[in-house]
PDB file of C-alpha atoms in Angstrom:
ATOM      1  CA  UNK A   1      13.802   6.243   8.178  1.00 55.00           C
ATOM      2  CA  UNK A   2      15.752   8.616  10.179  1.00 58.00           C
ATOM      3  CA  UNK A   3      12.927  11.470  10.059  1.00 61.00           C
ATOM      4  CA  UNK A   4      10.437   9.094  11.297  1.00 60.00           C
ATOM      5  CA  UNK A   5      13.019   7.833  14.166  1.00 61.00           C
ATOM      6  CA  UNK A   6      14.091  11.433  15.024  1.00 64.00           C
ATOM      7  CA  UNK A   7      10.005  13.048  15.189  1.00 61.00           C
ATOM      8  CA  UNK A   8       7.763  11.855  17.135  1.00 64.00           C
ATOM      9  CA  UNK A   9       4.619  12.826  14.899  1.00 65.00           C
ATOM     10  CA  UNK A  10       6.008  11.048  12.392  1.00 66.00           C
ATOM     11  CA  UNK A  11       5.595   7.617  14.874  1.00 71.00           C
ATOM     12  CA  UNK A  12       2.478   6.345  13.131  1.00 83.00           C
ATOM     13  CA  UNK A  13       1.481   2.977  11.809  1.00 85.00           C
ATOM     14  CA  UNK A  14       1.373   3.907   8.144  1.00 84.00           C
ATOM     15  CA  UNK A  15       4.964   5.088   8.506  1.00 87.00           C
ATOM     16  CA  UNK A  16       6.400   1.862   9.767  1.00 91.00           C
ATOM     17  CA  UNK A  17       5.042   0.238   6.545  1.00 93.00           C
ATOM     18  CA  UNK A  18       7.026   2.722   5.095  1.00 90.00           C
ATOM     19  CA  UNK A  19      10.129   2.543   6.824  1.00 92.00           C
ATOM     20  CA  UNK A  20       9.988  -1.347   6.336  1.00 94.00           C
ATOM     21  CA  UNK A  21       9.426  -1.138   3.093  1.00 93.00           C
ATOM     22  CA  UNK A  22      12.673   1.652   2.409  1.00 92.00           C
ATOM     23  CA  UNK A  23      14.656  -0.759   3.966  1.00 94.00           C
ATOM     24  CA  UNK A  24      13.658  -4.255   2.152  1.00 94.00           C
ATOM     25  CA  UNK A  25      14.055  -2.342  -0.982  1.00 92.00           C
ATOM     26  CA  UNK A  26      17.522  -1.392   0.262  1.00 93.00           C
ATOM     27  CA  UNK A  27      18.360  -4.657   0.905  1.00 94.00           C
ATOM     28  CA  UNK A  28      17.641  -5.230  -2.914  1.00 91.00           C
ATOM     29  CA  UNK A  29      19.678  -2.845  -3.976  1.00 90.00           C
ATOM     30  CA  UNK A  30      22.716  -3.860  -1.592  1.00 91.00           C
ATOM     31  CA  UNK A  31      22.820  -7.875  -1.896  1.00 88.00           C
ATOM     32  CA  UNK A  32      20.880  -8.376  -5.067  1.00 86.00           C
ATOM     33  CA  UNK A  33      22.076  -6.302  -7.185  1.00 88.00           C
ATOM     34  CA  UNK A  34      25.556  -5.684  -6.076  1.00 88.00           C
ATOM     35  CA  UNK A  35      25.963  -9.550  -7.526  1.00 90.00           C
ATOM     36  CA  UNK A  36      24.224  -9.085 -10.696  1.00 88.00           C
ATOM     37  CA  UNK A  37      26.331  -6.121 -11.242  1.00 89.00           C
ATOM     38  CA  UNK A  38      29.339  -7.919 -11.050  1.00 88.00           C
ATOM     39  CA  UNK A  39      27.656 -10.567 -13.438  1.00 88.00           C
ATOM     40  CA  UNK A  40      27.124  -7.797 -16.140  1.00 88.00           C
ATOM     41  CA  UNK A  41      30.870  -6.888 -15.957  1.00 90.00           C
ATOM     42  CA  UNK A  42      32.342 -10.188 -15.859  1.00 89.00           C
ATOM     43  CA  UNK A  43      29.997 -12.099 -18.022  1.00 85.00           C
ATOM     44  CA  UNK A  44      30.512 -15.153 -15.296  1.00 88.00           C
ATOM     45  CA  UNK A  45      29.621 -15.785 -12.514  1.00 90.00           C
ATOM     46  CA  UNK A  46      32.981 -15.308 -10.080  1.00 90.00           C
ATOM     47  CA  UNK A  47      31.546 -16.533  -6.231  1.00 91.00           C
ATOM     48  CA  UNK A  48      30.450 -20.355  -6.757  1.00 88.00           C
ATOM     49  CA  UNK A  49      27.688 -23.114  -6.534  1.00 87.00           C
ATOM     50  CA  UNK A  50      26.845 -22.009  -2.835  1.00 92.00           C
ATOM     51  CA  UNK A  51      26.559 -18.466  -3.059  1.00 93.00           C
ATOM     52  CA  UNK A  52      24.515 -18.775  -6.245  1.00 92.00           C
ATOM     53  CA  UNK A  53      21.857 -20.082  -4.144  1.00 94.00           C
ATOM     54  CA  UNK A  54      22.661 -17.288  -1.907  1.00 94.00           C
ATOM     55  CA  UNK A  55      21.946 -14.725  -4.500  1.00 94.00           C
ATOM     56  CA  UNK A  56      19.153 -16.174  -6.077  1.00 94.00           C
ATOM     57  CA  UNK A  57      17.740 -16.619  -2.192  1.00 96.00           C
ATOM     58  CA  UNK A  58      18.251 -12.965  -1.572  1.00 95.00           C
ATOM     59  CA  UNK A  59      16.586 -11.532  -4.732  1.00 94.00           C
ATOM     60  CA  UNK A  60      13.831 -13.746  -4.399  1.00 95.00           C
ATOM     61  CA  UNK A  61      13.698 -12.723  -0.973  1.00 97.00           C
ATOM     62  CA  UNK A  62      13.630  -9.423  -1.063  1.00 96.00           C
ATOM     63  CA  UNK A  63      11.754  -8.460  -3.740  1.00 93.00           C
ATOM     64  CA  UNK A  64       8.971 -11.126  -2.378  1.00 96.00           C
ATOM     65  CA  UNK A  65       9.053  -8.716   0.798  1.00 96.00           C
ATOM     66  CA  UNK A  66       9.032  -5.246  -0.828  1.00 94.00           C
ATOM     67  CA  UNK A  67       5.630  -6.572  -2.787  1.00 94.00           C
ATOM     68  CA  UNK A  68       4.008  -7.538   0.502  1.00 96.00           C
ATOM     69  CA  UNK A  69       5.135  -4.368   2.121  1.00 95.00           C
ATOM     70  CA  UNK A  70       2.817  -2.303  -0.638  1.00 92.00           C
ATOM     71  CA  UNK A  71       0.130  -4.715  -0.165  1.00 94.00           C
ATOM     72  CA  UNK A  72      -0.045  -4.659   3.749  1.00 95.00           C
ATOM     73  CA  UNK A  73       0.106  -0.364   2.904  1.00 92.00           C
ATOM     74  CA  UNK A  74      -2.746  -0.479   0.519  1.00 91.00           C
ATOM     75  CA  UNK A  75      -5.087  -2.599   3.530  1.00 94.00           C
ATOM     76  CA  UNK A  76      -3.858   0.141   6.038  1.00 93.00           C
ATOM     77  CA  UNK A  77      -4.903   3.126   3.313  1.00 89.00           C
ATOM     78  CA  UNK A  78      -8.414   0.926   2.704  1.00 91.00           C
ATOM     79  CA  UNK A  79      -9.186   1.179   6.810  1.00 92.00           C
ATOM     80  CA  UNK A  80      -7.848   4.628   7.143  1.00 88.00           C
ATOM     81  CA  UNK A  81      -9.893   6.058   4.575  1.00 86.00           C
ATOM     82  CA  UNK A  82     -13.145   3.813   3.671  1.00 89.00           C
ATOM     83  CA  UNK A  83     -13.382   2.844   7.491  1.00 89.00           C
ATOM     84  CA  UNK A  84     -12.246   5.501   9.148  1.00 87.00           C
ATOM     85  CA  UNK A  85     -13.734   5.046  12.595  1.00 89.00           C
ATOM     86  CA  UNK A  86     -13.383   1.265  12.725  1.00 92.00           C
ATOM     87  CA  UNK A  87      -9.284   2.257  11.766  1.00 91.00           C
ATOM     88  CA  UNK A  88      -7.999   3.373  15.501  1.00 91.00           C
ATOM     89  CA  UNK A  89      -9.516  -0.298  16.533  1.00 93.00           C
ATOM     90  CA  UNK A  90      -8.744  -2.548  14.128  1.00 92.00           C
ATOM     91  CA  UNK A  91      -5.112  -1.126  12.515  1.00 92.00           C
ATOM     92  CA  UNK A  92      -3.124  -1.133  16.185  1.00 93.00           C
ATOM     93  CA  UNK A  93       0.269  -1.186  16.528  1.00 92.00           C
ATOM     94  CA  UNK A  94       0.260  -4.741  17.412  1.00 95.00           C
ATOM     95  CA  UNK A  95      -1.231  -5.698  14.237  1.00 96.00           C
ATOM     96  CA  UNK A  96       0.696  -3.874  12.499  1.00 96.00           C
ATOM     97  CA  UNK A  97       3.570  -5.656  14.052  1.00 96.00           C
ATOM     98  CA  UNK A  98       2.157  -8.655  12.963  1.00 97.00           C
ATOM     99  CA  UNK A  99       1.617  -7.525   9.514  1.00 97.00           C
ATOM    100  CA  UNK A 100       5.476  -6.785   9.306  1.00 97.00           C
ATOM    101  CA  UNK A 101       6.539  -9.782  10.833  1.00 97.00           C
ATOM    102  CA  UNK A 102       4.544 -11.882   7.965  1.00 97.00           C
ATOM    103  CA  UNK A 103       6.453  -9.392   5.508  1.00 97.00           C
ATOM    104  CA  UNK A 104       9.776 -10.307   6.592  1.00 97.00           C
ATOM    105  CA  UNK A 105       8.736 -14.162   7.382  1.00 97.00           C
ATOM    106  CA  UNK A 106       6.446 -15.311   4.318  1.00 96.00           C
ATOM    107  CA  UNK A 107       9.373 -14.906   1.385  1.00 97.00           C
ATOM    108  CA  UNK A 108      11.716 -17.838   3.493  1.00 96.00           C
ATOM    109  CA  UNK A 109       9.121 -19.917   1.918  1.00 95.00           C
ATOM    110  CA  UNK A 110       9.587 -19.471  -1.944  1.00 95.00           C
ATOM    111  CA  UNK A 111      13.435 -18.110  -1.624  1.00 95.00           C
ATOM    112  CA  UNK A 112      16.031 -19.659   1.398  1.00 95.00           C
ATOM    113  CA  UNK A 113      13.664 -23.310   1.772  1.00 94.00           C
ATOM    114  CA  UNK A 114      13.212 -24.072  -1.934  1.00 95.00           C
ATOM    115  CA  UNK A 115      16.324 -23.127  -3.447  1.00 94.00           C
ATOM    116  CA  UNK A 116      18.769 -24.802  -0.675  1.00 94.00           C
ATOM    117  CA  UNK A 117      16.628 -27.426  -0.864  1.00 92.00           C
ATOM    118  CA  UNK A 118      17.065 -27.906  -4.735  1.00 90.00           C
ATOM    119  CA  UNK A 119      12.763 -28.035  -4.938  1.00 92.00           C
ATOM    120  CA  UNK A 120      12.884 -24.952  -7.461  1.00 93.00           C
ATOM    121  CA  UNK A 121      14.349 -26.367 -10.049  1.00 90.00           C
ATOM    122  CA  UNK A 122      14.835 -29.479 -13.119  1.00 87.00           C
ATOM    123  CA  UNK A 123      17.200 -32.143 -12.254  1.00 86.00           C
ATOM    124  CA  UNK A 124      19.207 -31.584 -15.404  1.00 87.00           C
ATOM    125  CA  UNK A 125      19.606 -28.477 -14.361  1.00 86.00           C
ATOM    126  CA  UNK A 126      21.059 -29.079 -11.210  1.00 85.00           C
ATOM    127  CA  UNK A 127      22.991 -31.715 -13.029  1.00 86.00           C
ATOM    128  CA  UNK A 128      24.171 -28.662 -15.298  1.00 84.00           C
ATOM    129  CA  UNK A 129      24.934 -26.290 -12.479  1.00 84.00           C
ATOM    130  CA  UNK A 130      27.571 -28.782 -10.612  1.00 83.00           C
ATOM    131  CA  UNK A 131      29.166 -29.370 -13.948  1.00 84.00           C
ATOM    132  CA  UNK A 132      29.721 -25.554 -14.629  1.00 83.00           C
ATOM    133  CA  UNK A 133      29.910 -23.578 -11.489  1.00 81.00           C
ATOM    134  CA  UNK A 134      31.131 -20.536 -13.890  1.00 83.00           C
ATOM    135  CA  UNK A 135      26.570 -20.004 -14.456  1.00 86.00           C
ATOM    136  CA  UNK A 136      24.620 -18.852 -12.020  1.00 89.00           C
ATOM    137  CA  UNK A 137      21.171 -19.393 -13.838  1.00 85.00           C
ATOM    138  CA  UNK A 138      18.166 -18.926 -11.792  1.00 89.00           C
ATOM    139  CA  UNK A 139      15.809 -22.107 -13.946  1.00 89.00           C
ATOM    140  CA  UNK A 140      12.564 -23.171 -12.504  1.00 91.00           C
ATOM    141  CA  UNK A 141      10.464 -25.505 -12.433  1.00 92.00           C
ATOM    142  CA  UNK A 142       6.050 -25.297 -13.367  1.00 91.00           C
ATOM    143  CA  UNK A 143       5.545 -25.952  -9.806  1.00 93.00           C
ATOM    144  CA  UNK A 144       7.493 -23.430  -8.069  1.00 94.00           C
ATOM    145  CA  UNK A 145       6.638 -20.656 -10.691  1.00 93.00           C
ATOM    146  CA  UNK A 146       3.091 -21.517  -9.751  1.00 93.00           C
ATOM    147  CA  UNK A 147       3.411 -21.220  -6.095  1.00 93.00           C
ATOM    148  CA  UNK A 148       6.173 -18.359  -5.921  1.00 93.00           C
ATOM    149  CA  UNK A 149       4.414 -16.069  -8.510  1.00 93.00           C
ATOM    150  CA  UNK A 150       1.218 -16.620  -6.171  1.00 94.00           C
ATOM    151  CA  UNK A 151       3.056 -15.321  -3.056  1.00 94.00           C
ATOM    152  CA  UNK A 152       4.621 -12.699  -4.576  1.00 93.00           C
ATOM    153  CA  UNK A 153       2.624 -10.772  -7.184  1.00 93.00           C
ATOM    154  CA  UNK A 154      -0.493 -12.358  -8.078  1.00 94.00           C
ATOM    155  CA  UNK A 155      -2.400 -12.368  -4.717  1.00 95.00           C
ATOM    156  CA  UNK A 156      -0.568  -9.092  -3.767  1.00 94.00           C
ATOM    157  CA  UNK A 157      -1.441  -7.393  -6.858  1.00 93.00           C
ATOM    158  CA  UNK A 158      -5.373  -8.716  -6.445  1.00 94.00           C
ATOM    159  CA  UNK A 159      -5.499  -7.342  -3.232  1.00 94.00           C
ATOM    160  CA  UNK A 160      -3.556  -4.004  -3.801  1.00 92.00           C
ATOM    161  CA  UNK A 161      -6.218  -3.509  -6.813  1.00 91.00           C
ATOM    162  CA  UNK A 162      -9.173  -4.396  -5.127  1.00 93.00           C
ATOM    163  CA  UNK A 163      -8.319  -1.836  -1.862  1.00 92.00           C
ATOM    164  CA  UNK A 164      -7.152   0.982  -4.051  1.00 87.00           C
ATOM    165  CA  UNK A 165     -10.276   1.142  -6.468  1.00 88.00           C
ATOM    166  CA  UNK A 166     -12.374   0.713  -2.863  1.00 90.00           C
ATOM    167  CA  UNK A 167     -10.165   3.524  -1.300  1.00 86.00           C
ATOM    168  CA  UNK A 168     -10.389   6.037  -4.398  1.00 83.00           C
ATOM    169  CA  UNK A 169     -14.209   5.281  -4.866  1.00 84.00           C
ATOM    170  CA  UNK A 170     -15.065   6.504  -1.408  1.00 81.00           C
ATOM    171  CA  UNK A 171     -12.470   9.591  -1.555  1.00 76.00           C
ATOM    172  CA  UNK A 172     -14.282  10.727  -4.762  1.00 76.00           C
ATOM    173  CA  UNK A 173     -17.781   9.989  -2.658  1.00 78.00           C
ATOM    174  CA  UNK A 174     -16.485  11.767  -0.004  1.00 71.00           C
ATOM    175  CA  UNK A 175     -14.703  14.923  -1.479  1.00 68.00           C
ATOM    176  CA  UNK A 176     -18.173  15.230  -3.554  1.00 70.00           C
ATOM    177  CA  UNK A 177     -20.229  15.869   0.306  1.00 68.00           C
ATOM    178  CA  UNK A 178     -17.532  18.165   0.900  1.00 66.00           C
ATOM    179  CA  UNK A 179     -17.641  20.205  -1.717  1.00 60.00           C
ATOM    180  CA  UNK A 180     -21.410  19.832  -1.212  1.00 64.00           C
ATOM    181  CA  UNK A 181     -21.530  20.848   2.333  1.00 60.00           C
ATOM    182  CA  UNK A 182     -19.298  23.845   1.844  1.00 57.00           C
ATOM    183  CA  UNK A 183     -21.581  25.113  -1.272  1.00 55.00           C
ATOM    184  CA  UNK A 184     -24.493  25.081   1.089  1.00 55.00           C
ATOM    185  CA  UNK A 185     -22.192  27.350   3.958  1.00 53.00           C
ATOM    186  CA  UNK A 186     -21.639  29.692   1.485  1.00 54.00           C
ATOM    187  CA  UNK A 187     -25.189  29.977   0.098  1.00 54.00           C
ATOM    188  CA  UNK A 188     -26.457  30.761   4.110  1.00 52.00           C
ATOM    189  CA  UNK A 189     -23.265  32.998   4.277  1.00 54.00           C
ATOM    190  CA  UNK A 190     -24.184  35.179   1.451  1.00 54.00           C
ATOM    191  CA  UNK A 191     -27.765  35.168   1.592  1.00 52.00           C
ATOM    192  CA  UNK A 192     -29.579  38.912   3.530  1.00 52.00           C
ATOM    193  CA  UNK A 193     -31.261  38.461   6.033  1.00 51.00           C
ATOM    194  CA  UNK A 194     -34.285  39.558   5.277  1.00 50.00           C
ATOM    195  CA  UNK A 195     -34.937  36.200   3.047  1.00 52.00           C
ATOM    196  CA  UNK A 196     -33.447  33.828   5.947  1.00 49.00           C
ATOM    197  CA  UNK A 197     -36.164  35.662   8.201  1.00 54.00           C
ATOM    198  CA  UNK A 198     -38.668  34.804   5.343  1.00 54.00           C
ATOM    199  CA  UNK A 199     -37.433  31.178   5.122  1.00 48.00           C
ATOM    200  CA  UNK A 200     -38.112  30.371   9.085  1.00 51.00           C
ATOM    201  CA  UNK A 201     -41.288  31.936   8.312  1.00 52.00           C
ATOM    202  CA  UNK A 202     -42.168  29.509   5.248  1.00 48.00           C
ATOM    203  CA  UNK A 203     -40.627  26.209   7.594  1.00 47.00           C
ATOM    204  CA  UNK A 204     -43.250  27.427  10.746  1.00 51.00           C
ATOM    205  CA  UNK A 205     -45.923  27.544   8.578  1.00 49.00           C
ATOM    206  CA  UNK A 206     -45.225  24.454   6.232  1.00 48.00           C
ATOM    207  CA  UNK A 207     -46.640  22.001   9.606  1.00 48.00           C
ATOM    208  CA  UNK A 208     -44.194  19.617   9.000  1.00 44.00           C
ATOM    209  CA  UNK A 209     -43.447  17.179  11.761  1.00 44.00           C
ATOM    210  CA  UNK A 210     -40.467  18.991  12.972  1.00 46.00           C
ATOM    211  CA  UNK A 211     -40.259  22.680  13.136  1.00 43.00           C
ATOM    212  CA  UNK A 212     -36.880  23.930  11.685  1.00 45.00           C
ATOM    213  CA  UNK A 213     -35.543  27.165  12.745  1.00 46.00           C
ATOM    214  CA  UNK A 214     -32.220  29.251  10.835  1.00 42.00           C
ATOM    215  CA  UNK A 215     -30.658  28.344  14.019  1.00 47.00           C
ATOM    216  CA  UNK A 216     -30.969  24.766  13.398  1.00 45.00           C
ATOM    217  CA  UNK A 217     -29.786  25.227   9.624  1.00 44.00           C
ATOM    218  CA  UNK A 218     -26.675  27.634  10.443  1.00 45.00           C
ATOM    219  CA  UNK A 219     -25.154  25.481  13.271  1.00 45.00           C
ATOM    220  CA  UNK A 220     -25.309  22.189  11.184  1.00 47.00           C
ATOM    221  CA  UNK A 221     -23.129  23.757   8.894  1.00 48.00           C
ATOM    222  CA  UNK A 222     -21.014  26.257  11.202  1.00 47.00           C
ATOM    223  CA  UNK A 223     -17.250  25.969  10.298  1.00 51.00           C
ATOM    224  CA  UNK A 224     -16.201  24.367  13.992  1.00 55.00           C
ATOM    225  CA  UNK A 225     -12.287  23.737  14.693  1.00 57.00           C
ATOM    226  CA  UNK A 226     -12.827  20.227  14.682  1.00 57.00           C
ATOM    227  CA  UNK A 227     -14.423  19.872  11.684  1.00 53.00           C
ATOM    228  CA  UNK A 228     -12.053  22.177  10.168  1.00 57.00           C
ATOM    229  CA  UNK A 229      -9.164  19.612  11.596  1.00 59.00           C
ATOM    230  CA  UNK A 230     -10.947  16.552  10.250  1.00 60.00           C
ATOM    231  CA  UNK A 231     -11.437  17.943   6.597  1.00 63.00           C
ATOM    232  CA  UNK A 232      -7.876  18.769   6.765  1.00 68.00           C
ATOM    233  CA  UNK A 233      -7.164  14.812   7.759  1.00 61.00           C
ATOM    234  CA  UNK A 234      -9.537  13.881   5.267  1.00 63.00           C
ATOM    235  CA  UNK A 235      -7.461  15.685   2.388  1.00 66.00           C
ATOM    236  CA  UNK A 236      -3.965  14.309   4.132  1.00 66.00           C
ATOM    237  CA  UNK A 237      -5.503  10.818   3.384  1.00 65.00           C
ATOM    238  CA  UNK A 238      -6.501  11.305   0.097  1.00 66.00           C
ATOM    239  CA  UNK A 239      -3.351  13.284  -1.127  1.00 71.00           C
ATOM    240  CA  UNK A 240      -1.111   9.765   0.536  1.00 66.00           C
ATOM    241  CA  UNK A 241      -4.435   6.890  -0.924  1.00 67.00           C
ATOM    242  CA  UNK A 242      -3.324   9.017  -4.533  1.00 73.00           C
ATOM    243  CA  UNK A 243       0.613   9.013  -3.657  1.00 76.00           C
ATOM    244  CA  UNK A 244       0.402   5.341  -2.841  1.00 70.00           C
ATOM    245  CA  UNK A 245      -1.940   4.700  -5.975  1.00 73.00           C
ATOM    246  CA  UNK A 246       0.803   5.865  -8.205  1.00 82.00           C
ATOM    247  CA  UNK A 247       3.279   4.188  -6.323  1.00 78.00           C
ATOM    248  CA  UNK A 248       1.607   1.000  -6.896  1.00 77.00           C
ATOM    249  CA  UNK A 249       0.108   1.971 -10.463  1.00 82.00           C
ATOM    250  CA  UNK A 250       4.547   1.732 -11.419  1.00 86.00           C
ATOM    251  CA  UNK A 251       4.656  -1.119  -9.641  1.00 82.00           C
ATOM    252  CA  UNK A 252       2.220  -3.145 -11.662  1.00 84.00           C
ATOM    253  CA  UNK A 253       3.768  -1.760 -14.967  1.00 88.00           C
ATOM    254  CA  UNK A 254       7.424  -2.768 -13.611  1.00 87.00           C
ATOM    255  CA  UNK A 255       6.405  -6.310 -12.473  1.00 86.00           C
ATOM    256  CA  UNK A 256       3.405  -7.397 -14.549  1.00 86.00           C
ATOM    257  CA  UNK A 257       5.418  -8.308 -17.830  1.00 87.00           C
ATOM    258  CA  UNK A 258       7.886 -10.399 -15.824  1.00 83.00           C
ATOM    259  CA  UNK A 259       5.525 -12.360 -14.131  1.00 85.00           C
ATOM    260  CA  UNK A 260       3.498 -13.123 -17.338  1.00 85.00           C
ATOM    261  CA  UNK A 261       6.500 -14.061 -18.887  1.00 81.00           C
ATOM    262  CA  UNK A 262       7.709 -16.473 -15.842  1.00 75.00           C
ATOM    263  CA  UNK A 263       4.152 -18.349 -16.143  1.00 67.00           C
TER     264      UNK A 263
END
C-alpha cells in the first residue's frame, strides 16, 4: 500500500484492487481473528451477547469483501488481457471506483443487517444464546446459508473461473503468434541474400493479385520500439493473469471445503 501511495507508476487501476484487497484482508486479521484468538485461549467467550454479533458481523464481513476483491481483479485481468484495446475505455478509474465501492458495500447485506437483525439464525438458538452469553456460536439457518454462500463464494468463484480460463486461453493464443512472428524475423534475418533476391523474383512472376516485394515482407516484421514495448506489456500481463491465477487457484482450495460443508 505504501509503494503504490509513494510511486506514481505504481497509480494504476489494477493496483487499487490490490491495495483494497491488502487492506480488507487486514481487517480480517485485526478484528476477526484477534477475537477468535482469545476464544482458543480461553475456551469462552469473555466480551458478551452484543459483541458476539459484532464478531460474527466482522468476519462475515470481511472475508465476504476480500472474495469480491479477487473477483472484481480477475474481470480487470479478463479486459486487460483478452480485450486489450476495449480495456483503456471500459476499465476507468471511475468504474473502478464503483467496483470498490460494491466491495466494501455488498457484505452489510449477509453480515451487519442479518445478524443484528436476528434473520441468520433458529429461534432456539437465539433462545440458547441469551441463556448462555459464555458461547459465541455462529448457527445458521437454510435460508441465510443459501443466500450468504451465494454472495460470497459461489457467484465469485463462477465468475473468477470463467475469466481466468478466458484470460489464460488467449495468453497461450497469443504467446503462440509471438513466438510465431519472431521465428519468421529470424528466418529473413538469417537467410543470404542471394535467395531473398530469388524470392522477389519468384513473387513478380507468380501474377498474383498483389505484387509483394522483400521490402514489404522485412518491414512487417521489423523489430520497431513500439512493438518491442508492447510485447514487453504483453508478457507483464501474462506473468500478473498467472500470479493472480495462483492466487486464486489457493483460494478455491482454502474456501471450497468450507462452503460445501456450510450447504
Amino acid at each position: 500500500m505504501v509503494s503504490v501511495m509513494r510511486h506514481r507508476k505504481l497509480r494504476i487501476i489494477t493496483n487499487y484492487f490490490v491495495v483494497s484487497l491488502a487492506l480488507a484482508d487486514m481487517l480480517v486479521a485485526m478484528f476477526a481473528m484477534t477475537f477468535n484468538a482469545s476464544v482458543q485461549m480461553t475456551g469462552r467467550w469473555l466480551f458478551g451477547y452484543f459483541m458476539c454479533d459484532v464478531w460474527n458481523s466482522l468476519d462475515v464481513y470481511f472475508s465476504t469483501s476480500s472474495i469480491l476483491h479477487l473477483m472484481c481483479i480477475s474481470v480487470d485481468r479478463y479486459w486487460a488481457i483478452v480485450k486489450p484495446l476495449k480495456y483503456p475505455i471500459i476499465m476507468t478509474k471511475r468504474l473502478a471506483a464503483y467496483m470498490l465501492l460494491a466491495c466494501w458495500i455488498m457484505p452489510a447485506f449477509i453480515s451487519f443487517m442479518p445478524i443484528f437483525m436476528g434473520w441468520y439464525t433458529t429461534e432456539e438458538n437465539s433462545m440458547h444464546r441469551q441463556k448462555h452469553p459464555e458461547l459465541c456460536e455462529f448457527k445458521v439457518n437454510k435460508v441465510y446459508v443459501i443466500f450468504s454462500s451465494s454472495i460470497s463464494f459461489w457467484i465469485p468463484c463462477t465468475i473468477m473461473t470463467l475469466t481466468y480460463f478466458a484470460v489464460f486461453k488467449e495468453a497461450n493464443k497469443q504467446e503462440k503468434q509471438m513466438h510465431s512472428r519472431m521465428g519468421n524475423v529470424m528466418l529473413l534475418s538469417h537467410r543470404p541474400s542471394k535467395d531473398l533476391n530469388n524470392l522477389n523474383g519468384e513473387l513478380n512472376s507468380a501474377g498474383s493479385s498483389k505484387t509483394l516485394t522483400l521490402n514489404e515482407i522485412s518491414t512487417d516484421h521489423l523489430h520497431t520500439p513500439t512493438k518491442d514495448k508492447n510485447i514487453m506489456k504483453m508478457k507483464r500481463e501474462h506473468k500478473a493473469a498467472r500470479t493472480l491465477g495462483i492466487i486464486m487457484g489457493t483460494f478455491i482450495i482454502c474456501w471450497l471445503p468450507f462452503f460445501l460443508w456450510c450447504v
